[in-house]
Amino acid sequence: MRQSRIAACTSALLFAAACTVAGPTAGPTTARAAPHTAATDYVALGDSYSAGVGAGDYLSSSADCQRSGRSYAALWTAAHAPSSFSFTACNGARTSDVMALQLGPLTPRTDLVSITVGGSDAGFGTVMTTCVLRGTTTCLSALADARATMDGPLPGNLDRLYSAITRRAPAAHVVVLGYPRLYQLHGTCRAGFPDTVRSALNDAADHLNRVIAKRAADHGFTFADVRTAFTGHEICSPNPWLRSIHLLAPTESYHPTASGQSLGYLPVLAAVARGTTQEGR
């Protein structure tokens, strides 16, 4: 897999004294799926947030996908010991990449599927490069273009992916995890974007999660909102669970830290996956 488009923008960010984000953010109220019967066969799909980019402890076998042993998927597996675990999430993945490269492990016996995807489709990497290098007016215009993508091709792309997951794993409990807000407004950052821009970025990311949540609900999937879990731990907060610019590892910039995976994402996944068991199979 190619490197994340977020990573591409962070290379430019290294030359700018900006405190910015490149990931999408939080969303609407969690749409609960019907109760399901702890998983025996678990498949973890998705993008860099699913892979655990930013958390470190990358698996040598994952190469550029940068799958982490500290990702929420790996941590859930360590705690629940499913009989099988397939981890195909990859840094930079769009919905089309998940469709083409990640669905192989899904079978009719798959009990649990987790996925975070949509940020790369929305072009947040390009947005952030624009915002850092070209100023507020052009940044806001780029955000408007990203929202048009969210309301245009993204819902159809998600529909095709979600339908493919259902065809391959019709009995699975599918958990679609969203994205946290990455900025705390009026926070501790002393440089970078003004709060007006940070607020606009948060709003665009919230819109992305609303789109994702609606498509998940329409397919009978569970949308797991991580916004509350991350509140007070965004970039510019006193105790962030998200990376700002990481000079030594630019690909990790604007991704959850190990704490963000273990204290932010993991409890949300554990709560909604609790009802998935092998009973009755």
PDB file of N, CA, C and O in Angstrom, residues 94-123:
ATOM      1  N   ARG A  94      -8.196   4.034   1.091  1.00  0.00           N
ATOM      2  CA  ARG A  94      -9.510   4.562   0.753  1.00  0.00           C
ATOM      3  C   ARG A  94     -10.509   3.400   0.721  1.00  0.00           C
ATOM      4  O   ARG A  94     -10.134   2.235   0.813  1.00  0.00           O
ATOM      5  N   THR A  95     -11.772   3.740   0.538  1.00  0.00           N
ATOM      6  CA  THR A  95     -12.786   2.684   0.435  1.00  0.00           C
ATOM      7  C   THR A  95     -12.459   1.721  -0.700  1.00  0.00           C
ATOM      8  O   THR A  95     -12.637   0.506  -0.571  1.00  0.00           O
ATOM      9  N   SER A  96     -11.953   2.246  -1.820  1.00  0.00           N
ATOM     10  CA  SER A  96     -11.622   1.373  -2.954  1.00  0.00           C
ATOM     11  C   SER A  96     -10.461   0.441  -2.623  1.00  0.00           C
ATOM     12  O   SER A  96     -10.426  -0.705  -3.100  1.00  0.00           O
ATOM     13  N   ASP A  97      -9.517   0.899  -1.807  1.00  0.00           N
ATOM     14  CA  ASP A  97      -8.403   0.044  -1.390  1.00  0.00           C
ATOM     15  C   ASP A  97      -8.892  -1.076  -0.478  1.00  0.00           C
ATOM     16  O   ASP A  97      -8.424  -2.218  -0.580  1.00  0.00           O
ATOM     17  N   VAL A  98      -9.808  -0.750   0.412  1.00  0.00           N
ATOM     18  CA  VAL A  98     -10.375  -1.789   1.282  1.00  0.00           C
ATOM     19  C   VAL A  98     -11.089  -2.836   0.432  1.00  0.00           C
ATOM     20  O   VAL A  98     -10.928  -4.045   0.634  1.00  0.00           O
ATOM     21  N   MET A  99     -11.869  -2.366  -0.532  1.00  0.00           N
ATOM     22  CA  MET A  99     -12.586  -3.287  -1.430  1.00  0.00           C
ATOM     23  C   MET A  99     -11.623  -4.212  -2.161  1.00  0.00           C
ATOM     24  O   MET A  99     -11.838  -5.424  -2.249  1.00  0.00           O
ATOM     25  N   ALA A 100     -10.550  -3.650  -2.693  1.00  0.00           N
ATOM     26  CA  ALA A 100      -9.660  -4.411  -3.563  1.00  0.00           C
ATOM     27  C   ALA A 100      -8.674  -5.294  -2.820  1.00  0.00           C
ATOM     28  O   ALA A 100      -8.289  -6.361  -3.319  1.00  0.00           O
ATOM     29  N   LEU A 101      -8.276  -4.892  -1.619  1.00  0.00           N
ATOM     30  CA  LEU A 101      -7.118  -5.513  -0.984  1.00  0.00           C
ATOM     31  C   LEU A 101      -7.348  -6.094   0.408  1.00  0.00           C
ATOM     32  O   LEU A 101      -6.480  -6.814   0.904  1.00  0.00           O
ATOM     33  N   GLN A 102      -8.469  -5.796   1.039  1.00  0.00           N
ATOM     34  CA  GLN A 102      -8.597  -6.151   2.447  1.00  0.00           C
ATOM     35  C   GLN A 102      -9.690  -7.153   2.776  1.00  0.00           C
ATOM     36  O   GLN A 102      -9.752  -7.658   3.898  1.00  0.00           O
ATOM     37  N   LEU A 103     -10.562  -7.478   1.867  1.00  0.00           N
ATOM     38  CA  LEU A 103     -11.746  -8.267   2.214  1.00  0.00           C
ATOM     39  C   LEU A 103     -11.537  -9.778   2.148  1.00  0.00           C
ATOM     40  O   LEU A 103     -12.444 -10.536   2.507  1.00  0.00           O
ATOM     41  N   GLY A 104     -10.361 -10.223   1.740  1.00  0.00           N
ATOM     42  CA  GLY A 104     -10.120 -11.657   1.574  1.00  0.00           C
ATOM     43  C   GLY A 104     -10.432 -12.524   2.775  1.00  0.00           C
ATOM     44  O   GLY A 104     -10.986 -13.620   2.632  1.00  0.00           O
ATOM     45  N   PRO A 105     -10.111 -12.088   4.004  1.00  0.00           N
ATOM     46  CA  PRO A 105     -10.361 -12.954   5.164  1.00  0.00           C
ATOM     47  C   PRO A 105     -11.835 -13.091   5.552  1.00  0.00           C
ATOM     48  O   PRO A 105     -12.169 -13.948   6.374  1.00  0.00           O
ATOM     49  N   LEU A 106     -12.715 -12.277   4.999  1.00  0.00           N
ATOM     50  CA  LEU A 106     -14.127 -12.351   5.374  1.00  0.00           C
ATOM     51  C   LEU A 106     -14.761 -13.638   4.841  1.00  0.00           C
ATOM     52  O   LEU A 106     -14.589 -14.000   3.675  1.00  0.00           O
ATOM     53  N   THR A 107     -15.519 -14.322   5.694  1.00  0.00           N
ATOM     54  CA  THR A 107     -16.228 -15.539   5.319  1.00  0.00           C
ATOM     55  C   THR A 107     -17.582 -15.555   6.018  1.00  0.00           C
ATOM     56  O   THR A 107     -17.845 -14.736   6.902  1.00  0.00           O
ATOM     57  N   PRO A 108     -18.450 -16.478   5.668  1.00  0.00           N
ATOM     58  CA  PRO A 108     -19.727 -16.583   6.382  1.00  0.00           C
ATOM     59  C   PRO A 108     -19.575 -16.874   7.874  1.00  0.00           C
ATOM     60  O   PRO A 108     -20.528 -16.702   8.626  1.00  0.00           O
ATOM     61  N   ARG A 109     -18.397 -17.344   8.310  1.00  0.00           N
ATOM     62  CA  ARG A 109     -18.191 -17.617   9.726  1.00  0.00           C
ATOM     63  C   ARG A 109     -17.623 -16.432  10.492  1.00  0.00           C
ATOM     64  O   ARG A 109     -17.445 -16.511  11.710  1.00  0.00           O
ATOM     65  N   THR A 110     -17.334 -15.332   9.812  1.00  0.00           N
ATOM     66  CA  THR A 110     -16.818 -14.139  10.490  1.00  0.00           C
ATOM     67  C   THR A 110     -17.872 -13.591  11.440  1.00  0.00           C
ATOM     68  O   THR A 110     -19.018 -13.353  11.046  1.00  0.00           O
ATOM     69  N   ASP A 111     -17.478 -13.418  12.705  1.00  0.00           N
ATOM     70  CA  ASP A 111     -18.410 -12.919  13.719  1.00  0.00           C
ATOM     71  C   ASP A 111     -18.370 -11.404  13.881  1.00  0.00           C
ATOM     72  O   ASP A 111     -19.388 -10.772  14.123  1.00  0.00           O
ATOM     73  N   LEU A 112     -17.162 -10.847  13.813  1.00  0.00           N
ATOM     74  CA  LEU A 112     -16.969  -9.436  14.117  1.00  0.00           C
ATOM     75  C   LEU A 112     -16.075  -8.801  13.068  1.00  0.00           C
ATOM     76  O   LEU A 112     -15.027  -9.348  12.726  1.00  0.00           O
ATOM     77  N   VAL A 113     -16.492  -7.640  12.574  1.00  0.00           N
ATOM     78  CA  VAL A 113     -15.697  -6.824  11.660  1.00  0.00           C
ATOM     79  C   VAL A 113     -15.630  -5.419  12.242  1.00  0.00           C
ATOM     80  O   VAL A 113     -16.656  -4.864  12.650  1.00  0.00           O
ATOM     81  N   SER A 114     -14.425  -4.844  12.288  1.00  0.00           N
ATOM     82  CA  SER A 114     -14.291  -3.431  12.652  1.00  0.00           C
ATOM     83  C   SER A 114     -13.655  -2.689  11.493  1.00  0.00           C
ATOM     84  O   SER A 114     -12.862  -3.255  10.739  1.00  0.00           O
ATOM     85  N   ILE A 115     -14.030  -1.405  11.351  1.00  0.00           N
ATOM     86  CA  ILE A 115     -13.485  -0.625  10.246  1.00  0.00           C
ATOM     87  C   ILE A 115     -13.572   0.862  10.568  1.00  0.00           C
ATOM     88  O   ILE A 115     -14.558   1.335  11.144  1.00  0.00           O
ATOM     89  N   THR A 116     -12.523   1.599  10.237  1.00  0.00           N
ATOM     90  CA  THR A 116     -12.535   3.056  10.178  1.00  0.00           C
ATOM     91  C   THR A 116     -12.020   3.429   8.801  1.00  0.00           C
ATOM     92  O   THR A 116     -10.899   3.081   8.440  1.00  0.00           O
ATOM     93  N   VAL A 117     -12.839   4.108   8.005  1.00  0.00           N
ATOM     94  CA  VAL A 117     -12.428   4.496   6.656  1.00  0.00           C
ATOM     95  C   VAL A 117     -13.276   5.673   6.200  1.00  0.00           C
ATOM     96  O   VAL A 117     -14.420   5.829   6.644  1.00  0.00           O
ATOM     97  N   GLY A 118     -12.720   6.481   5.319  1.00  0.00           N
ATOM     98  CA  GLY A 118     -13.436   7.633   4.777  1.00  0.00           C
ATOM     99  C   GLY A 118     -12.606   8.905   4.774  1.00  0.00           C
ATOM    100  O   GLY A 118     -12.851   9.801   3.968  1.00  0.00           O
ATOM    101  N   GLY A 119     -11.648   9.016   5.674  1.00  0.00           N
ATOM    102  CA  GLY A 119     -10.831  10.218   5.746  1.00  0.00           C
ATOM    103  C   GLY A 119     -10.008  10.455   4.499  1.00  0.00           C
ATOM    104  O   GLY A 119      -9.916  11.583   3.997  1.00  0.00           O
ATOM    105  N   SER A 120      -9.403   9.394   3.973  1.00  0.00           N
ATOM    106  CA  SER A 120      -8.609   9.547   2.748  1.00  0.00           C
ATOM    107  C   SER A 120      -9.502   9.829   1.550  1.00  0.00           C
ATOM    108  O   SER A 120      -9.142  10.613   0.664  1.00  0.00           O
ATOM    109  N   ASP A 121     -10.681   9.214   1.508  1.00  0.00           N
ATOM    110  CA  ASP A 121     -11.624   9.508   0.428  1.00  0.00           C
ATOM    111  C   ASP A 121     -11.976  10.988   0.395  1.00  0.00           C
ATOM    112  O   ASP A 121     -12.133  11.580  -0.674  1.00  0.00           O
ATOM    113  N   ALA A 122     -12.132  11.576   1.572  1.00  0.00           N
ATOM    114  CA  ALA A 122     -12.530  12.979   1.658  1.00  0.00           C
ATOM    115  C   ALA A 122     -11.397  13.936   1.318  1.00  0.00           C
ATOM    116  O   ALA A 122     -11.632  15.134   1.156  1.00  0.00           O
ATOM    117  N   GLY A 123     -10.180  13.444   1.214  1.00  0.00           N
ATOM    118  CA  GLY A 123      -9.054  14.267   0.806  1.00  0.00           C
ATOM    119  C   GLY A 123      -8.506  15.173   1.873  1.00  0.00           C
ATOM    120  O   GLY A 123      -8.016  16.268   1.577  1.00  0.00           O
TER     121      GLY A 123
END
